[in-house]
Structure formats: structure tokens, C-alpha cells
Amino acid sequence: MSANLLAIFYLISGILFILALRGLSSPETSRQGNLFGIIGMAIAIIVTFISIGNFSTGFLYLLIFLLIGGSLGAFIAFKIPMTAMPELVAGFHSLVGLAAVFVAISAFLNPEVFNLGSVGNIKIASLIEMSLGASIGAITFTGSIIAFLKLRGLMSGNPITFRGQHYLNLLLGLSVVVLIFYLCKIQLNSLFWFIILISFLLGVLLIIPIGGADMPVVISMLNSYSGWAAAGIGFTLENTALIITGALVGSSGAILSYIMCKGMNRSFFSVILGGFGGTDQKSTSKNKDQKPVKSGNADDAAFLMKNASSVIIVPGYGMAVAQAQHALREMVDALKKSGVKVSYAIHPVAGRMPGHMNVLLAEANVPYDEVFELEEINNDFANCDVAYVIGANDVTNPVAKTDPQSPIYGMPILDVEKSKSVLFVKRSLSPGYAGIDNDLFYRENTLMLFADAKKMTEDITKNL
Amino acid sequence: MEIDPFIFRLSIFILSIFIGYYVVWSVTPSLHTPLMSVTNAISSVIIVGAIIASLAGNSETIFNSSNIFGFLAIVLAAVNIFGGFLVTQRMLAMYKKKKKDK
């Protein structure tokens, strides 16, 4: 196959990948989009095979390795529970990162194969591209591992900070740049290894200071990095499909990070610098005991909801933790039977990754046209009888609108307090991630339901 | 005067960033999780680099260091390709509309 024809095929798979993302503009077209993505990938792999034309023993090995990886991936894809989706995505990012590192290493050790020159005499441009690809890939790899451990709960979600952390990161970042510079001057193997090692370290250090609820930003950011790493390798290998894909994925992750930051009204840098939501905010909790709180049981809640004409459900991370999405759907079914109008309101940063709540509700067979985004539904709270807050906290806190001193001031929130009554399912009065008290707990129209989200929802269903 | 092919690739890269920008903004927020898993799957097209790395060169020395890194990258990318597309498919299959009879 001629190089030109090959390039055209890569272009076609690039276009198919664009269509795959395009399909996600609505659930109707999304499945078709995914199919485009699969076809694009198949084309890229098959034409690469054919272009090599080496159908000897090596080919057999290749198929074996492909099968090992493929069956492992398929196994994971079918077994993984939907609640574990954030850590799965983080884990997958780490694999892309490591694969980029490996390909870069391979190109560095054997540049002839990729037409990049010869060992010790690699083209300068290719050296820069492959070192950048390897470095970003390495950061993606270890960063995603840390994100995975935090999301999985194998590592505390609390931010880990120490003095001079940011300077250390800056120093490490600069040293990578310097090393790449010297690598171009004297092509010493050890310099290349150092670049990768330092980048591994940098990945760890970048993610440990970032706390649990900032994970939506982190995971989108790592998504973006994995794209840039792929693009770097794409430049090295002069491969259009990789360049297009890298650019798509890179900008996709960047946009998601932006949306997540905006959902929290925080700058990207303040999230990256981390340390938010530590345990040092005791000052705000001192007046907790003085304010009266109304608490109720499943019976009261059922009574309120049964007599309501419209109910809005506000799910949050707590719903994912308690795996309450199915119980919730059953409750809603019971409500609908008695003629109550029910809709769901999703805050952009609810959960641990973009769209986390939507996937869980979809898993519980909630039709997606009953689920609304913040801007779509926020005005409806004023006309709704009951808001059922399950596992959400900070995203409903009216303080964000009223108190300029508050750390979450300016964050867009769901106007839950405007509804006639609020049912707040929570284990205790403890503050949410931002470490601040929720004003909503003490409102006249709020009824606290102290229990596990799933248990409470099931009990309410029984009482309906 | 001739244009360096690098400039062409750079053009493709930058134009693709713009395409990505507009396409991703049109993705509905409720599908952001599938968006992440599918971008993850397609970025594994890095497997083409891995295939070249593992197979090219003289076939007698299939297991020199450069090839081994290629094979390892194939395994990792393959996990991602199959895992990413299948889990996306699984998620997308769950997004249903309200039934008409309700």
C-alpha cells in the first residue's frame, strides 16, 4: 500500500472519530456515533497491518497480544458496575498514557523503523515531539493512577499538601524542559529516561493535592492530557489519524474541565493548585448546635410527597455512594402512579465526573427526558411542592448567593430553597465537601431525613 | 521554496482542535460520561504506532527491546479500545426516552 493511500485511510478514520463525538449531541444519534468510532478504529488498525505486510511469526504474536488486551478490556467493560465509572475512566486514561510512553520509548530505541533517523542521530523535531509525547504520557499515567486510587477509595480523598509543593512542581517541570533541550544537543539515552522518570513523579505530585470533589476537573484534565500525549506521538510518527484524534480528545478534555470549573465558580488554577476543602475550616461549624433543625421520618416524607403535585429530585454523589438510584426510580414510579409530576435536576458538578448522575439514572431506567440540567430546571423550583435532595449538599447551599465571605460564593446552585418544602436525605448535619454549613438545613420549609439514602428511599416507597 | 511537511501536520492539528472545540460544545451534558469513555477509546488509536513498533524491522529479532515496548503498548491500547468502546455502548444503550403509554 502506498504511503499516500495509507494517509487517506488514516484521514478517513480521523473523520469517523469526529462523527463519533458529533453523535453524542443527542442520545438518539449517540449509538450510531459509537459505531462510527469503532469502524474508524478498525480501519486504522487494518490498514496499518496491511502496510507493514510482514505476515510472519511477528504477526501471530501481534494478534495474540491484541487478543489478550482486547478480552481483558471487554471483560472489564461488561463487569464494571455503573457506579464505578469514574475510576474506570481514570484507569483507562492511565493506560493511554503508558501506551504513549511505550511507543515513544520504542521510537527512541529504534528510530529507523519510523523514518526518524538513526540511533544517536534522530531528527531534532522528532526528538522534541517524542519527548513531549512521552512526558505528557508519563504525567497522564501516574496522575491517573492517583486519581484512580482516590476515586476507588484506596487512598484518602483528602488533599495532600506540603510546603514548597508548587515550587517543587515548577522545578520538576522546568527540568523536563531543560532535559529535552540537552537531549536534542547530545542524544544521550539516560537523558530520555530521566525525562520519563521526572514526568512520572510530576504526575503524582500534580494530583495528590487535589481533593475528592474536585475530581470532575481532574478526570477531565487527565482526559485532555491523554489527548495531547497521543497528538505528540502522532507528530513523531507523522500519522494523521493520531494527530486528529489527539487534538479532538485534548480539546474535549479541556472543555469539560472548563465546564466543571465554571460549575464550581472556581478558576482552573485554584483547582490545580489544590488544597481546597481541607479539614481546617472549624470556624464555620461552631454555631451548628444553636439552630433548630426539623427532622422527620419516612412516613412524613411519604405524606408530603403523596400530596404534592410536582416533585423535583436533586441527586448528588451520596446517591452514587449509597447506590440508591434503583430505589429512587421505584419511589418515583410509585409517585407517578398517584399522579405526581416528577423531574430530576442535575448540577454540573454533581458526582465525581462529568455526567456521572445522568449515567446512574439512565442505568436505573429513568427516561432521559425527565432529567434536566441546572439552567433548564432552576426556575421550576419556585413552582414545585417538594424538592427531594438525595446525596447532594453544597450544590444546594443558598449561601453561595448570599454570603460573599463563603468559599463557595458565586457558585451556581440549584434553587432548592424556593420550593414549598424541601426533603433533605442525609446521614448527619455534617458539612459537605466545601467544609461549610448548609443554610438550607435550618430553613422553616426543610425537613431533614437522617438516614442512608437508599434505606430512606425504600422506606418512603413502602409508605406511599 | 518548499513547505516543510511538518507545517501541514501542524495545520491539521490546529484545525482539528477547532473541530473538537465546536463538536464537544454541542455534546449534551447528560452524555458527558460517555464522551469521556469514547474519547478515551479513540485516543487508543495510538495502537497504530505500537503495531509499527512491534512488527517493523527484521523479523528474526522479534523480541528486542524496542519491539517488546511495542507489544506492551499493543496490550494496553487494546484494553482501552475494547473496554472503551464496549463500556460506551453499554452506557448509551441505557439512555431511553419516556415510554409513550405513560
Coordinates of C-alpha atoms in Angstrom, one line a residue, chain A residues 10 17-18 21-22 24-27 30-31 34 37-38 41 44-45 48-49 52 54 56 58-59 61-62 65-66 69-70 72-74 77-80 82 85 88-89 92-93 95-96 98-100 102-103 105-106 109-110 113-114 129 219-220 223 228 230-231 233 235 237-245 247-249 251-252 255-256 258-259 353-356 358-359 362-363 365 367-370 373, chain B residues 4-60 62-100 102:
Chain A
Y10 CA -5.9 7.5 8.3
F17 CA -13.8 9.8 15.1
I18 CA -15.1 13.3 14.6
L21 CA -18.1 12.7 19.0
R22 CA -20.7 14.5 16.9
L24 CA -23.1 12.4 21.3
S25 CA -25.1 15.6 20.7
S26 CA -28.2 13.6 21.4
P27 CA -28.9 10.2 22.9
S30 CA -25.1 8.5 20.1
R31 CA -25.2 4.8 19.4
N34 CA -20.1 5.0 18.7
G37 CA -15.8 5.3 16.2
I38 CA -15.5 1.5 16.1
M41 CA -10.6 2.3 14.8
A44 CA -6.8 2.4 11.3
I45 CA -5.7 -1.0 12.7
T48 CA -1.6 -0.4 9.5
F49 CA -1.4 -4.2 9.3
I52 CA 3.6 -3.5 7.2
N54 CA 5.0 -8.7 7.4
S56 CA 5.3 -13.8 9.6
G58 CA 5.5 -11.5 14.4
F59 CA 2.0 -11.1 13.0
Y61 CA 2.4 -12.5 18.2
L62 CA 0.7 -9.3 17.5
F65 CA -1.3 -9.6 22.3
L66 CA -4.2 -7.8 20.7
G69 CA -5.6 -6.9 25.8
G70 CA -9.0 -7.0 24.0
L72 CA -9.3 -8.1 29.2
G73 CA -10.9 -4.8 28.1
A74 CA -14.1 -6.5 27.1
A77 CA -16.4 -3.3 30.2
F78 CA -19.1 -5.9 30.9
K79 CA -18.4 -6.4 34.5
I80 CA -17.9 -2.9 35.8
M82 CA -22.0 1.9 36.6
M85 CA -17.4 4.6 36.1
L88 CA -12.8 3.1 35.3
V89 CA -12.3 6.2 33.2
F92 CA -8.3 3.8 31.2
H93 CA -6.6 7.2 30.9
L95 CA -3.3 3.0 30.1
V96 CA -3.4 5.5 27.2
L98 CA 1.5 4.4 29.5
A99 CA 1.0 3.2 25.9
A100 CA 2.1 6.7 24.7
F102 CA 6.0 2.9 25.5
V103 CA 5.6 3.9 21.8
I105 CA 10.5 4.6 24.0
S106 CA 10.2 2.2 21.2
L109 CA 15.3 2.9 20.7
N110 CA 14.6 2.0 17.1
V113 CA 11.6 1.9 11.7
F114 CA 9.7 5.2 11.9
E129 CA 7.9 15.6 19.6
I219 CA -10.5 13.5 35.4
S220 CA -11.4 15.8 32.6
N223 CA -8.6 13.2 29.6
W228 CA -2.1 15.8 23.9
A230 CA -1.4 11.0 21.6
A231 CA -1.0 14.1 19.4
I233 CA 3.2 10.7 19.3
F235 CA 3.6 14.2 15.2
L237 CA 5.1 9.1 13.7
E238 CA 3.7 11.5 11.1
N239 CA 0.3 9.9 11.5
T240 CA -2.8 11.9 10.6
A241 CA -5.2 9.7 12.5
L242 CA -3.3 10.2 15.7
I243 CA -2.9 13.9 15.2
I244 CA -6.6 14.5 14.6
T245 CA -7.6 12.2 17.4
A247 CA -6.4 17.2 19.0
L248 CA -10.1 16.1 19.4
V249 CA -9.5 14.4 22.7
S251 CA -9.8 19.9 23.3
S252 CA -12.7 17.7 24.6
I255 CA -13.7 21.9 27.5
L256 CA -15.0 19.5 30.1
Y258 CA -13.7 24.4 31.8
I259 CA -17.4 23.4 32.3
M353 CA -17.1 13.0 36.9
P354 CA -19.0 15.0 34.2
G355 CA -22.4 13.4 33.6
H356 CA -22.0 10.9 36.5
N358 CA -27.1 11.0 34.3
V359 CA -25.4 7.6 33.7
A362 CA -30.1 6.0 33.0
E363 CA -28.9 2.7 34.5
N365 CA -34.2 3.2 33.7
P367 CA -36.0 8.2 30.9
Y368 CA -33.5 10.9 29.9
D369 CA -36.2 13.4 29.0
E370 CA -37.2 13.6 32.7
E373 CA -29.7 20.4 33.6
Chain B
D4 CA 8.0 21.6 5.4
P5 CA 5.5 18.7 5.8
F6 CA 5.5 19.5 9.5
I7 CA 3.6 22.6 8.7
F8 CA 0.9 20.6 7.1
R9 CA 0.6 18.3 10.1
L10 CA 0.5 21.4 12.3
S11 CA -2.3 22.8 10.2
I12 CA -4.2 19.5 10.6
F13 CA -3.6 19.6 14.3
I14 CA -4.8 23.1 14.8
L15 CA -7.8 22.7 12.6
S16 CA -8.7 19.5 14.5
I17 CA -8.6 21.4 17.8
F18 CA -11.1 23.8 16.4
I19 CA -13.3 21.0 15.2
G20 CA -13.0 19.4 18.6
Y21 CA -13.9 22.6 20.2
Y22 CA -17.2 23.1 18.3
V23 CA -18.2 19.4 18.3
V24 CA -17.7 19.0 22.0
W25 CA -19.6 22.1 22.9
S26 CA -22.6 20.6 21.1
V27 CA -22.4 17.4 23.2
T28 CA -25.4 17.3 25.6
P29 CA -24.3 17.5 29.2
S30 CA -26.1 14.3 30.1
L31 CA -23.7 12.4 27.8
H32 CA -20.5 13.8 29.3
T33 CA -19.6 10.5 30.8
P34 CA -19.9 8.5 27.6
L35 CA -18.0 11.4 25.9
M36 CA -15.1 10.7 28.3
S37 CA -15.1 7.0 27.7
V38 CA -15.3 7.3 23.9
T39 CA -12.6 9.9 23.7
N40 CA -10.6 7.5 25.8
A41 CA -11.3 4.7 23.4
I42 CA -10.4 6.7 20.3
S43 CA -7.2 8.1 21.7
S44 CA -6.0 4.5 21.8
V45 CA -5.6 4.8 18.0
I46 CA -2.0 5.2 19.3
I47 CA -2.1 1.4 18.7
V48 CA -1.0 2.1 15.1
G49 CA 2.3 3.3 16.5
A50 CA 2.5 0.3 18.7
I51 CA 1.9 -2.0 15.8
I52 CA 4.6 -0.5 13.7
A53 CA 7.0 -0.5 16.6
S54 CA 6.4 -4.2 17.4
L55 CA 6.5 -5.6 13.8
A56 CA 8.8 -3.5 11.8
G57 CA 12.4 -4.2 11.5
N58 CA 13.9 -7.6 10.6
S59 CA 11.7 -10.4 11.6
E60 CA 14.4 -12.6 13.2
I62 CA 11.1 -10.0 17.2
F63 CA 11.9 -9.6 20.8
N64 CA 14.5 -6.9 21.0
S65 CA 13.8 -4.1 23.5
S66 CA 12.1 -1.8 21.0
N67 CA 9.7 -4.5 19.8
I68 CA 8.9 -5.5 23.4
F69 CA 7.8 -2.0 24.2
G70 CA 5.7 -2.1 21.1
F71 CA 4.0 -5.3 22.2
L72 CA 3.3 -3.9 25.7
A73 CA 1.8 -0.8 24.2
I74 CA -0.5 -3.0 22.0
V75 CA -1.8 -4.8 25.0
L76 CA -2.5 -1.5 26.9
A77 CA -4.1 0.1 23.9
A78 CA -6.2 -3.0 23.1
V79 CA -7.6 -3.0 26.7
N80 CA -8.6 0.6 26.1
I81 CA -10.1 0.1 22.6
F82 CA -12.3 -2.8 23.5
G83 CA -13.0 -1.6 27.1
G84 CA -13.7 2.0 26.0
F85 CA -16.0 1.3 23.1
L86 CA -17.9 -1.5 24.8
V87 CA -18.5 0.4 28.0
T88 CA -19.6 3.4 26.0
Q89 CA -22.0 1.1 24.1
R90 CA -23.3 -0.3 27.4
M91 CA -23.9 3.2 28.8
L92 CA -25.5 4.5 25.6
A93 CA -27.9 1.6 25.5
M94 CA -29.3 2.7 28.8
Y95 CA -30.4 6.1 27.7
K96 CA -34.1 5.7 26.9
K97 CA -36.9 8.0 26.2
K98 CA -40.1 8.1 28.2
K99 CA -42.4 5.3 27.0
K100 CA -45.4 6.5 25.0
K102 CA -47.2 6.9 30.2

